[in-house]
PDB file of C-alpha atoms in Angstrom:
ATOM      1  CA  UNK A  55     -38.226  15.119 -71.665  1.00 36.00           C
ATOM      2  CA  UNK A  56     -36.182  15.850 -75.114  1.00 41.00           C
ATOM      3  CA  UNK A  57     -34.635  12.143 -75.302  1.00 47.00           C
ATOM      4  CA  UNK A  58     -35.600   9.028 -76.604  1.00 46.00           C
ATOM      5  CA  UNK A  59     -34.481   5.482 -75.682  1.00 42.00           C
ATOM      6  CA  UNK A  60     -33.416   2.772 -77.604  1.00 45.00           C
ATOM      7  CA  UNK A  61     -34.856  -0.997 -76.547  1.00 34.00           C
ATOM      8  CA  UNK A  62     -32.641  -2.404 -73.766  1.00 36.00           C
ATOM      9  CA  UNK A  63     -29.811   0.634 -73.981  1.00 51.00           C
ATOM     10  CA  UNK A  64     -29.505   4.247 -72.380  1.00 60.00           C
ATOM     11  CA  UNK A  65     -30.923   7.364 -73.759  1.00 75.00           C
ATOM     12  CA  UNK A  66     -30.568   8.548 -77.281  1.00 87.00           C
ATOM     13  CA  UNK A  67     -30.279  12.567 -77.286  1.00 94.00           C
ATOM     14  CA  UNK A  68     -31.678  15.146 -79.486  1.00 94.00           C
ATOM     15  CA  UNK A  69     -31.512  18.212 -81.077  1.00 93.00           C
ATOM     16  CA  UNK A  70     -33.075  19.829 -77.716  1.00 95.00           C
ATOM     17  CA  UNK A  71     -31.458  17.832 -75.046  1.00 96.00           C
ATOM     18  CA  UNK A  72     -29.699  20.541 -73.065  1.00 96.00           C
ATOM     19  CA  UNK A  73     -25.943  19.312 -73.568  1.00 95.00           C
ATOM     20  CA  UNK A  74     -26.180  18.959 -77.506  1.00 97.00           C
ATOM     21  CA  UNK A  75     -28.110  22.737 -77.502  1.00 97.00           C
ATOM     22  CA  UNK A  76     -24.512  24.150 -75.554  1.00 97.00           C
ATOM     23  CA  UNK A  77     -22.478  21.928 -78.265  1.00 97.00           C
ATOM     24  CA  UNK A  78     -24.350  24.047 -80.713  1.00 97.00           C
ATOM     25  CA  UNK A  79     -23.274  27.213 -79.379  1.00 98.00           C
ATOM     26  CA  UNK A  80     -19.396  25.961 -80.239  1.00 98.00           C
ATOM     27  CA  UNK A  81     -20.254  25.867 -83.898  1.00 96.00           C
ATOM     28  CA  UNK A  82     -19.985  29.937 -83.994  1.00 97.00           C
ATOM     29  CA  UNK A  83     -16.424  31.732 -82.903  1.00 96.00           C
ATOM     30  CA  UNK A  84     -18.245  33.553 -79.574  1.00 97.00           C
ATOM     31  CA  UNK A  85     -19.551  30.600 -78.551  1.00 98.00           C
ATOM     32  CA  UNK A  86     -16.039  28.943 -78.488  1.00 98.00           C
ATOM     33  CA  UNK A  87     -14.325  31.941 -76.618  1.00 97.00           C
ATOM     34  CA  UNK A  88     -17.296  31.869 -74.010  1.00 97.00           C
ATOM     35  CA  UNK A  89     -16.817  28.241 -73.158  1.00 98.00           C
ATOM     36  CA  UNK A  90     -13.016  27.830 -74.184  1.00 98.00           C
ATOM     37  CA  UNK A  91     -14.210  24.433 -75.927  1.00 98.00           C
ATOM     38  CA  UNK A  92     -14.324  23.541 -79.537  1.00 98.00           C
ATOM     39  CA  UNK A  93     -15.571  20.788 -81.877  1.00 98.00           C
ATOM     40  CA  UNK A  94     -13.789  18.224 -83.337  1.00 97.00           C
ATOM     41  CA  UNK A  95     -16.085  16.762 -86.135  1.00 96.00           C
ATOM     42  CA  UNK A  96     -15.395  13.147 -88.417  1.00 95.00           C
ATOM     43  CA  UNK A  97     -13.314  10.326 -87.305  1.00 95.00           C
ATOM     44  CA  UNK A  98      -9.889  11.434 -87.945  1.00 96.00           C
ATOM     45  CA  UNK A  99     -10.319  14.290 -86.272  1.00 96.00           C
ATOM     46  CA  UNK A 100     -11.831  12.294 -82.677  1.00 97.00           C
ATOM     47  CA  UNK A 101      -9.333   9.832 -83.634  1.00 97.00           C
ATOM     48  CA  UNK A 102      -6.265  12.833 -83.213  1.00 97.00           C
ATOM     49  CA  UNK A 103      -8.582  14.588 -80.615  1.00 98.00           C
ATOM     50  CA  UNK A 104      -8.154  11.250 -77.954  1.00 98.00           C
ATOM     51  CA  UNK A 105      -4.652  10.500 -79.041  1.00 97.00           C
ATOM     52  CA  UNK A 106      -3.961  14.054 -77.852  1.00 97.00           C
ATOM     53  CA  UNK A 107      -6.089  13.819 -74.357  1.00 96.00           C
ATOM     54  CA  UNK A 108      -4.445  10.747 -73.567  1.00 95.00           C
ATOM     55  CA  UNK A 109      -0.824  12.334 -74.403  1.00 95.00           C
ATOM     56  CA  UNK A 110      -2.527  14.947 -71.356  1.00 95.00           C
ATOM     57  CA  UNK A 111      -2.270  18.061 -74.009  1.00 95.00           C
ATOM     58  CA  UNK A 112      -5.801  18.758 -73.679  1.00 96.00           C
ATOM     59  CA  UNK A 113      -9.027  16.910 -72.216  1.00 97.00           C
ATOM     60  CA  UNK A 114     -12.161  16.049 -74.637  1.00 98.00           C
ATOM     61  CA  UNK A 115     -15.166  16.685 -72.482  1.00 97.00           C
ATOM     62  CA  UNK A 116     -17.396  14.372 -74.656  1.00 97.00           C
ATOM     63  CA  UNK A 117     -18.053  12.096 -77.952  1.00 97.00           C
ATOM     64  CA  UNK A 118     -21.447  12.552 -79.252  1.00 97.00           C
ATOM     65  CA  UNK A 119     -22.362   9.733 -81.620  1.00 97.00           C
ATOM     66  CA  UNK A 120     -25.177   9.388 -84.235  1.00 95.00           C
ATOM     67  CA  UNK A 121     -27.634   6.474 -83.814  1.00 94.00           C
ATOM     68  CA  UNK A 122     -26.902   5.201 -87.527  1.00 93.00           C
ATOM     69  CA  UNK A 123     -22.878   5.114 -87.235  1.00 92.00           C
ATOM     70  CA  UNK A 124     -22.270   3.432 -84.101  1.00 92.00           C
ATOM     71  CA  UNK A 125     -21.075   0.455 -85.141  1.00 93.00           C
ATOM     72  CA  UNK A 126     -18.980   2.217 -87.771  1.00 94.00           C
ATOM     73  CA  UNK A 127     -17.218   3.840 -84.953  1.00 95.00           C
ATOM     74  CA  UNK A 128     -16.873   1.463 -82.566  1.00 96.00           C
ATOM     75  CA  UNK A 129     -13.248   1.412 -82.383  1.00 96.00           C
ATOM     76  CA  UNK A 130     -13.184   5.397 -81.265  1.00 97.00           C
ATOM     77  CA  UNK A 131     -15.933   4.898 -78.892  1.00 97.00           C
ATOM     78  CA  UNK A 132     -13.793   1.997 -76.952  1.00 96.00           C
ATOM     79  CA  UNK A 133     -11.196   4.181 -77.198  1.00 96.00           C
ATOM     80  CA  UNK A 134     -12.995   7.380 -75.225  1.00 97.00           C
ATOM     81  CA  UNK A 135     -14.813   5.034 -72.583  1.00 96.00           C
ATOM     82  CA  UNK A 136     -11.189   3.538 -72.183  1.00 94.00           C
ATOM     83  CA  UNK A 137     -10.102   7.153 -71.475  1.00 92.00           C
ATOM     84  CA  UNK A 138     -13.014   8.479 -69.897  1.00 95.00           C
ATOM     85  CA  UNK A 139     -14.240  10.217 -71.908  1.00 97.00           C
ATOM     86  CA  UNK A 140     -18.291  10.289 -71.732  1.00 96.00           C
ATOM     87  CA  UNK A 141     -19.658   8.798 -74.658  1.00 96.00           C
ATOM     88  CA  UNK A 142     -23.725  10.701 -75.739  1.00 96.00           C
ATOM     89  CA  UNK A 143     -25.836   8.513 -78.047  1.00 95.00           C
ATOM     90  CA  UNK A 144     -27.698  10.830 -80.612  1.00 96.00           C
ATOM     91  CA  UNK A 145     -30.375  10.722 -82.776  1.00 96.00           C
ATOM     92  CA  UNK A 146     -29.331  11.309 -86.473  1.00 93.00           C
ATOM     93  CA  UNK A 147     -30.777  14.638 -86.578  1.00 94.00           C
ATOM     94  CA  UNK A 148     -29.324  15.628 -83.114  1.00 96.00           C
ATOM     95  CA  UNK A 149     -25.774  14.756 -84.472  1.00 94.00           C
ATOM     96  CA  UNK A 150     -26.453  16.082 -88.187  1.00 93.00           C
ATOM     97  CA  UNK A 151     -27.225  19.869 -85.862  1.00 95.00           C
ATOM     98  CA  UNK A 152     -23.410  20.117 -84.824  1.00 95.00           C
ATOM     99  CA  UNK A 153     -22.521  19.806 -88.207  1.00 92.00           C
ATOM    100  CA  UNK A 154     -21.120  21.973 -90.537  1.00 87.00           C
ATOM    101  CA  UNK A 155     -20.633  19.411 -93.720  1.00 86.00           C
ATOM    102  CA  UNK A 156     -23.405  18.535 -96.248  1.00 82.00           C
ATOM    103  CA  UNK A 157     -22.579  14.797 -95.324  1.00 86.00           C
ATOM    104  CA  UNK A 158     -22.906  14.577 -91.583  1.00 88.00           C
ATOM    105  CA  UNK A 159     -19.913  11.782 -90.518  1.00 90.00           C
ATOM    106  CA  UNK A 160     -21.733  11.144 -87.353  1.00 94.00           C
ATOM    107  CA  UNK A 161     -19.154  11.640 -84.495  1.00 96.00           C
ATOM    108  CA  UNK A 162     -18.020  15.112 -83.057  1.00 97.00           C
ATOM    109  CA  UNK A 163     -15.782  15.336 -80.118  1.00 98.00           C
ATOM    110  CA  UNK A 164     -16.293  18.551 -77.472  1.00 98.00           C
ATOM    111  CA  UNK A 165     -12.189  19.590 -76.690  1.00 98.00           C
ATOM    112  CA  UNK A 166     -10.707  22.227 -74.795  1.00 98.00           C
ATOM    113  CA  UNK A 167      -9.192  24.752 -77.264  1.00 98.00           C
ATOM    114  CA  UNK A 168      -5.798  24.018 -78.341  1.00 98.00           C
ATOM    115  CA  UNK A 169      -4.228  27.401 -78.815  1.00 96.00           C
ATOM    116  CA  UNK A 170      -1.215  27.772 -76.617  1.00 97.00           C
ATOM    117  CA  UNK A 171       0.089  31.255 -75.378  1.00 97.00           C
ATOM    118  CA  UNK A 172       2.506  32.773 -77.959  1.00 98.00           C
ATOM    119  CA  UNK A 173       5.443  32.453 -75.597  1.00 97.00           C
ATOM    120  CA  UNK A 174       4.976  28.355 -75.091  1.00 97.00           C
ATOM    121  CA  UNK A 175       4.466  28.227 -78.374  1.00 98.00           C
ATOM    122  CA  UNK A 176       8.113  29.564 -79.328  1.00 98.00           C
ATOM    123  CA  UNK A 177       9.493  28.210 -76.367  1.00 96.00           C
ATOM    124  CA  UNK A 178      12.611  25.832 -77.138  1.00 93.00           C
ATOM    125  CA  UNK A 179      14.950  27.018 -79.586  1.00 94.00           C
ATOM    126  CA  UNK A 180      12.046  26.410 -82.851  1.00 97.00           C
ATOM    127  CA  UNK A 181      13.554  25.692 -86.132  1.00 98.00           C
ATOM    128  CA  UNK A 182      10.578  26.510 -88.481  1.00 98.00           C
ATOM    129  CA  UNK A 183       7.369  28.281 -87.474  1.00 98.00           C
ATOM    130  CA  UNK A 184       4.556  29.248 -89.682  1.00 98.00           C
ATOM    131  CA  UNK A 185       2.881  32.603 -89.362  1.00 98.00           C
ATOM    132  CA  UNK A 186      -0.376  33.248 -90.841  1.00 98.00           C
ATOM    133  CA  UNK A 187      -1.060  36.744 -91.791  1.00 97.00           C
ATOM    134  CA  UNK A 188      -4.786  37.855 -92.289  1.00 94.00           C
ATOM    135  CA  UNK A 189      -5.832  34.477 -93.998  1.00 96.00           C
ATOM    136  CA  UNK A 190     -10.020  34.430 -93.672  1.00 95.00           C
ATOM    137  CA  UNK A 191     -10.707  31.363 -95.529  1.00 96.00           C
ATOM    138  CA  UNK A 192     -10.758  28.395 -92.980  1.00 96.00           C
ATOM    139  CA  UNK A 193      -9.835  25.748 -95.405  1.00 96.00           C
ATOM    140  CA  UNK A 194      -6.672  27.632 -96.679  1.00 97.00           C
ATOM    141  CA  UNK A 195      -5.896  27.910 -92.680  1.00 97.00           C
ATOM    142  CA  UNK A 196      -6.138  24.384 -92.239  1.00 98.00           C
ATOM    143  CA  UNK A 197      -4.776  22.746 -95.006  1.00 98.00           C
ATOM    144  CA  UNK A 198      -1.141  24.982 -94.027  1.00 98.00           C
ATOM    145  CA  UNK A 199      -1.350  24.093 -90.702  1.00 98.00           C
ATOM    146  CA  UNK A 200      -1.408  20.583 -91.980  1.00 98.00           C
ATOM    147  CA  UNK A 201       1.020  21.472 -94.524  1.00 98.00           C
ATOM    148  CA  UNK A 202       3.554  22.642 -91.299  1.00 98.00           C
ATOM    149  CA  UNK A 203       3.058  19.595 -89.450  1.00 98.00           C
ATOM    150  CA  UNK A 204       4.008  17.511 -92.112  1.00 98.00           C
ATOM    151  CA  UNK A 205       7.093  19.446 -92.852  1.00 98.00           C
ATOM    152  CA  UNK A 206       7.884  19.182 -89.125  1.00 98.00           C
ATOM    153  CA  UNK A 207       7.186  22.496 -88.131  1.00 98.00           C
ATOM    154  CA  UNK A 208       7.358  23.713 -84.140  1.00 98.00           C
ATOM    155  CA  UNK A 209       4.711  26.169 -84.389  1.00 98.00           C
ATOM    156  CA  UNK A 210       1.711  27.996 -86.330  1.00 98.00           C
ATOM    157  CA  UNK A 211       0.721  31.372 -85.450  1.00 98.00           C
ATOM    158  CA  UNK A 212      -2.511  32.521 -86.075  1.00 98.00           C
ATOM    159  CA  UNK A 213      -1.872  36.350 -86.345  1.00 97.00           C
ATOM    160  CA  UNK A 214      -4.033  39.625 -87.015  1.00 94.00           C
ATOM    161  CA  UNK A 215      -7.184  39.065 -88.779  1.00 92.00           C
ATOM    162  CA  UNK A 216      -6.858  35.621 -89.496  1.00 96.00           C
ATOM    163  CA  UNK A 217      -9.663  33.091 -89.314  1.00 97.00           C
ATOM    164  CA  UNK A 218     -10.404  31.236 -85.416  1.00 97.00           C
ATOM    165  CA  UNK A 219      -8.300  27.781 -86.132  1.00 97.00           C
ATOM    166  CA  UNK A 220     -11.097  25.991 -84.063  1.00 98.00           C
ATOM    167  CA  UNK A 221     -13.238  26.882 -86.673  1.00 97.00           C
ATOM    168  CA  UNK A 222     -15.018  23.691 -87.960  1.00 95.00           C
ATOM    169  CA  UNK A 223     -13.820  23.915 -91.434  1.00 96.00           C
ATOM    170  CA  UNK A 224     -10.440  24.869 -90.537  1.00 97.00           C
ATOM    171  CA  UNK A 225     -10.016  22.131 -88.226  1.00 97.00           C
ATOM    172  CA  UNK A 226     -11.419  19.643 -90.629  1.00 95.00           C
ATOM    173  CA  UNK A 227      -9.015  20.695 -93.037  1.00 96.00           C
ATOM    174  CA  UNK A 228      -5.825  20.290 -90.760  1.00 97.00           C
ATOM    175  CA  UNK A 229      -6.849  16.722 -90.923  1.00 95.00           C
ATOM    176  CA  UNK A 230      -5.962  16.375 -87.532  1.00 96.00           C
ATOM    177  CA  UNK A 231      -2.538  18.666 -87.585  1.00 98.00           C
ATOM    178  CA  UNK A 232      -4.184  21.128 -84.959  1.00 98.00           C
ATOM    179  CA  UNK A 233      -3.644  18.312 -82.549  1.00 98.00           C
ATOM    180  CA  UNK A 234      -0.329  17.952 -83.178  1.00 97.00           C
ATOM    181  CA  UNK A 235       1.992  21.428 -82.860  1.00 97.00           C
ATOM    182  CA  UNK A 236       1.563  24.352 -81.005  1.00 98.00           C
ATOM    183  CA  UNK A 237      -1.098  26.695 -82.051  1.00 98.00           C
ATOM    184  CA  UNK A 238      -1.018  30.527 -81.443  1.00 98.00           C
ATOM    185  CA  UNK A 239      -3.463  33.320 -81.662  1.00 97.00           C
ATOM    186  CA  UNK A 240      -2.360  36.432 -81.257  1.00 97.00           C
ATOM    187  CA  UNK A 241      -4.242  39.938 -82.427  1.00 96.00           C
ATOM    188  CA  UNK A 242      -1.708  41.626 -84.847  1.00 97.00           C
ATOM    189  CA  UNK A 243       0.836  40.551 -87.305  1.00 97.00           C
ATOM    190  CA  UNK A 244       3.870  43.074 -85.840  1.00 97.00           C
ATOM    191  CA  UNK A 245       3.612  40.774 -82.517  1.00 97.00           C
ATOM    192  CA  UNK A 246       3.654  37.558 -84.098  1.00 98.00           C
ATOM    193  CA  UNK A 247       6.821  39.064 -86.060  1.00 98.00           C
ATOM    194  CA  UNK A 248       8.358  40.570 -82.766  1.00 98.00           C
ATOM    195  CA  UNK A 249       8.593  37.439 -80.761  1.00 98.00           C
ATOM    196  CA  UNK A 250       9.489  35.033 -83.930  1.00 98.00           C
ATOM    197  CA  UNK A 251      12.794  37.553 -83.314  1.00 98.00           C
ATOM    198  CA  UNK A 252      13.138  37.577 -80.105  1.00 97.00           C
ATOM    199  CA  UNK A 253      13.279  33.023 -80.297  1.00 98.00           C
ATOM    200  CA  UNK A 254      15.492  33.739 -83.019  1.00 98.00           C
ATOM    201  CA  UNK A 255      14.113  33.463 -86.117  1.00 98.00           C
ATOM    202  CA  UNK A 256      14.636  35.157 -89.451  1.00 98.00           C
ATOM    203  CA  UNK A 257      11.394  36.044 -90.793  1.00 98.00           C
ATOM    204  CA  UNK A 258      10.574  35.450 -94.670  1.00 98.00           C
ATOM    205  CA  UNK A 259       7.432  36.665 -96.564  1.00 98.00           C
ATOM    206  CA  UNK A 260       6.418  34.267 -99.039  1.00 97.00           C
ATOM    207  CA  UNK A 261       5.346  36.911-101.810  1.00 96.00           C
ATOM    208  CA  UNK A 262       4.638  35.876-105.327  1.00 93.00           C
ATOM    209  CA  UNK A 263       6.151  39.445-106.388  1.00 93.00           C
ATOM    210  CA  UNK A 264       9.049  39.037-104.586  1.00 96.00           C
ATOM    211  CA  UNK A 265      12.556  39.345-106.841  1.00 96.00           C
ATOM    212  CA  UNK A 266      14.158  36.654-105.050  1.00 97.00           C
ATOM    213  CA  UNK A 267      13.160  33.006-104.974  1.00 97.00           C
ATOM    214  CA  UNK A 268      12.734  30.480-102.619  1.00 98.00           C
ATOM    215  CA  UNK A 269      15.722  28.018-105.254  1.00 97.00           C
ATOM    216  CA  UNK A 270      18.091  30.556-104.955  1.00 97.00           C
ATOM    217  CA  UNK A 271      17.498  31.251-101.311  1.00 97.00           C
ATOM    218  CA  UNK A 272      18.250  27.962-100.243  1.00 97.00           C
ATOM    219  CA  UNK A 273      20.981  27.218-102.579  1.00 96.00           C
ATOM    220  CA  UNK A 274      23.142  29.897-101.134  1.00 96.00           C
ATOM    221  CA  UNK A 275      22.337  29.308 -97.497  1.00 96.00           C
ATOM    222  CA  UNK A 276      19.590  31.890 -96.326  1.00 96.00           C
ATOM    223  CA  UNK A 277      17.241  28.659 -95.363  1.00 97.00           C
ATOM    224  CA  UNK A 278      19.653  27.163 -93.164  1.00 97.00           C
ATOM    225  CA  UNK A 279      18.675  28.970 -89.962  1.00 97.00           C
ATOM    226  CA  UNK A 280      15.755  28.930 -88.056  1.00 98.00           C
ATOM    227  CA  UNK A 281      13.305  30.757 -89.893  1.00 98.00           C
ATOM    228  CA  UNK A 282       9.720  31.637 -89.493  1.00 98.00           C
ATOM    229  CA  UNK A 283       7.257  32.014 -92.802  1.00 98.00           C
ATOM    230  CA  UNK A 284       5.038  34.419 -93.186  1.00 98.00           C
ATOM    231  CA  UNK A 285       1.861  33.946 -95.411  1.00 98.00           C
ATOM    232  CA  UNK A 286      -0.978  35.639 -96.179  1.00 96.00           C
ATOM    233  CA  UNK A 287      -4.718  35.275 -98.055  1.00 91.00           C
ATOM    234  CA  UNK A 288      -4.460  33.702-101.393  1.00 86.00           C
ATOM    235  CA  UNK A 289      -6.917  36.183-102.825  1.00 83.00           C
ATOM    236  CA  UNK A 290      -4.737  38.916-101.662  1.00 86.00           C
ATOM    237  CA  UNK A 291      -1.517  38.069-100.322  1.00 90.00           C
ATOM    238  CA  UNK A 292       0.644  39.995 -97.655  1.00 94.00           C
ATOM    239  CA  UNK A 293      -0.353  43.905 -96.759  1.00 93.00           C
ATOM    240  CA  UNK A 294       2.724  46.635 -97.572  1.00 95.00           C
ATOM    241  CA  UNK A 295       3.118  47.065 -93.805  1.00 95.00           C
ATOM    242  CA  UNK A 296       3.958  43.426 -93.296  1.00 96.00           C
ATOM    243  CA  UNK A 297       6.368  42.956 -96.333  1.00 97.00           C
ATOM    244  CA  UNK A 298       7.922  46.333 -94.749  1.00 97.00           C
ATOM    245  CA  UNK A 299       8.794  44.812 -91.546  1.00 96.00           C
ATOM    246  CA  UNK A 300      10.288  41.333 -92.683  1.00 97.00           C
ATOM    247  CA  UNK A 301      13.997  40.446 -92.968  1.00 97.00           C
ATOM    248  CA  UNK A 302      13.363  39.321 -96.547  1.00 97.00           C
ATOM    249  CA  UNK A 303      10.203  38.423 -99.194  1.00 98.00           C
ATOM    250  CA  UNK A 304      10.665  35.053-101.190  1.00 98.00           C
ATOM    251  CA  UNK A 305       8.141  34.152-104.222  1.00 96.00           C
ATOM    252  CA  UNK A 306       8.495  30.451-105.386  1.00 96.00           C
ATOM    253  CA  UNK A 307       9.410  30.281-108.861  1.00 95.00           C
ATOM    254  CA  UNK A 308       6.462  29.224-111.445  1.00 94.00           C
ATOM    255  CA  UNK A 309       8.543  27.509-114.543  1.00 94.00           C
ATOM    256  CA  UNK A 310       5.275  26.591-116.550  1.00 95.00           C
ATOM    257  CA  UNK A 311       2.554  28.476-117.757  1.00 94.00           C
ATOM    258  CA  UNK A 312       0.426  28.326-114.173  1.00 93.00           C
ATOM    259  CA  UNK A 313      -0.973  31.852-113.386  1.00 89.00           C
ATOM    260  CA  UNK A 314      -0.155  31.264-109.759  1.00 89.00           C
ATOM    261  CA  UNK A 315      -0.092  28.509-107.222  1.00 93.00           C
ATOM    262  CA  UNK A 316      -2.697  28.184-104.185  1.00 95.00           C
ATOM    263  CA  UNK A 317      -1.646  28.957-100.630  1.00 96.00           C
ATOM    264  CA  UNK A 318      -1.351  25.502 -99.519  1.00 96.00           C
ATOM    265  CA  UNK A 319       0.673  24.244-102.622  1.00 97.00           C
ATOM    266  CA  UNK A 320       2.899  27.784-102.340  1.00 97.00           C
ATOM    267  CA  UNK A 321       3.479  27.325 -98.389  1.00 98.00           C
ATOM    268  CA  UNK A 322       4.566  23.262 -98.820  1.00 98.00           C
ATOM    269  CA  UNK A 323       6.702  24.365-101.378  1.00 98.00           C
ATOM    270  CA  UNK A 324       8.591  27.195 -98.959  1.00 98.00           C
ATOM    271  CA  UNK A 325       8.376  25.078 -95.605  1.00 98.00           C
ATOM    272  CA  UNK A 326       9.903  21.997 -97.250  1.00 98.00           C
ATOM    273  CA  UNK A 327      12.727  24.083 -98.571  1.00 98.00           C
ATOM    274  CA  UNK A 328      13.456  24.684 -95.127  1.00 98.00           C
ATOM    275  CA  UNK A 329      12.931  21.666 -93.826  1.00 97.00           C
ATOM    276  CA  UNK A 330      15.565  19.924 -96.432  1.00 97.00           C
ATOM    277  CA  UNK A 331      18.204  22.700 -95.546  1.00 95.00           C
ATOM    278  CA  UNK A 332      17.707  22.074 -91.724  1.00 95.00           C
ATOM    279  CA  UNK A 333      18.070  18.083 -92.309  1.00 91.00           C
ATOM    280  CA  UNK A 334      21.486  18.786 -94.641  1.00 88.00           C
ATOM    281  CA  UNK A 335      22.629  21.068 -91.692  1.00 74.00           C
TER     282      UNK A 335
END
């Protein structure tokens, strides 16, 4: 029998017990699209994870919690049973094994996947929708996604060769945000662009070699409407093909001596310049 037991409680699983070995499976991309379930890893992210099961969004299957930090999440663990959600005691090494940080925070929720078809996720007249074009690195993914919830956002698309946004880093990097908006995933970039059209949207490249900037853009009115931003990788930015087929390129202006800005600082720059010209309007 892989578990243990603690004195006077239930069982405490590990590493091998047979539902912790299938949570392990959801720490690699194929895994996830097999099972349709991700991981939800550290206490903000459970803490978002519940809020959105209980809103009836999405259903977390089950909170596995490390022997050691029990008590220092005993608040979220109410908060599942309350729910009910079923709540797996693990050893520290059974919980440290669906990891993916060097410091182990000792709770990870199982969720159903939170993508949305690409059609839901534009439903609705949207305002502002992210699109992100070929980005690999999960944190970059992330942190925008987080970046477009907080500047309210309706949608992100995950388009083309862009990174899973269930993938652990990516979600711990959204902070929670991938709870929170629609999330697409769609295979290339042109049908991302196609339906961000057909809801109405102008679509804008954010391209540091653009000749227009994002200031002048929205001081003469070209933010106003509904508009969906297009990003790509930091390392390389947007492919020729995609700058091609976009109503217009936008670089943010650099008035210092900085090389270059990183994705996440670039994209809060362009989606709050929407956001302000949609609040004005």
């Amino acid at each position: 029998m892989s578990n243990t037991t603690r004195p006077g409680e239930g069982p405490l699983f590990t590493e091998r017990t047979p539902r912790v070995v299938a949570a392990r499976h959801l720490t690699r991309r194929a895994g996830r699209d097999k099972a349709r379930r991700f991981l939800a890893e550290g206490a903000q992210a459970v803490r978002e994870a519940l809020a959105w099961a209980a809103a009836g969004r999405g259903t977390v299957h089950e909170l596995f919690v490390g022997e050691s930090t029990e008590d220092r999440h005993a608040e979220l663990i109410d908060a599942a049973r309350e729910t009910g959600v079923r709540v797996s005691p693990l050893t520290d090494k059974a919980v440290a094994s669906l990891s993916e940080t060097v410091t182990p925070q000792g709770i990870v929720a199982v969720c159903d996947l939170v993508e949305v078809p690409l059609a839901d996720a534009l439903d609705g007249r949207p305002k502002l929708v992210t699109v992100l074009a070929g980005i690999s690195d999960p944190g970059n993914a992330g942190t925008v996604t987080r970046v477009a919830d907080a500047a309210g956002a309706d949608a992100v698309i995950f388009a083309g060769g862009t990174v899973d946004p269930h993938n652990g880093k990516a979600v711990r990097a959204s902070a929670g945000s991938v709870f929170h908006l629609p999330v697409a995933r769609v295979s290339t970039v042109d049908e991302a662009l196609v339906a961000c059209r057909a809801a109405g949207l102008r679509v804008v490249a954010a391209d540091g070699y653009a000749e227009a900037d994002v200031d002048g853009a929205a001081d003469n009115g070209e933010l106003d409407g509904p508009t969906a931003w297009v990003f790509g990788s930091e390392a390389h930015g947007l492919d020729a093909e995609v700058l091609a087929a976009v109503d217009a390129s936008l670089r943010v202006p650099i008035h210092g001596a900085a090389e270059s800005l990183n994705l996440a600082t670039a994209a809060a720059v362009c989606l709050y310049a929407s956001a302000r010209r949609h609040r004005i309007g």
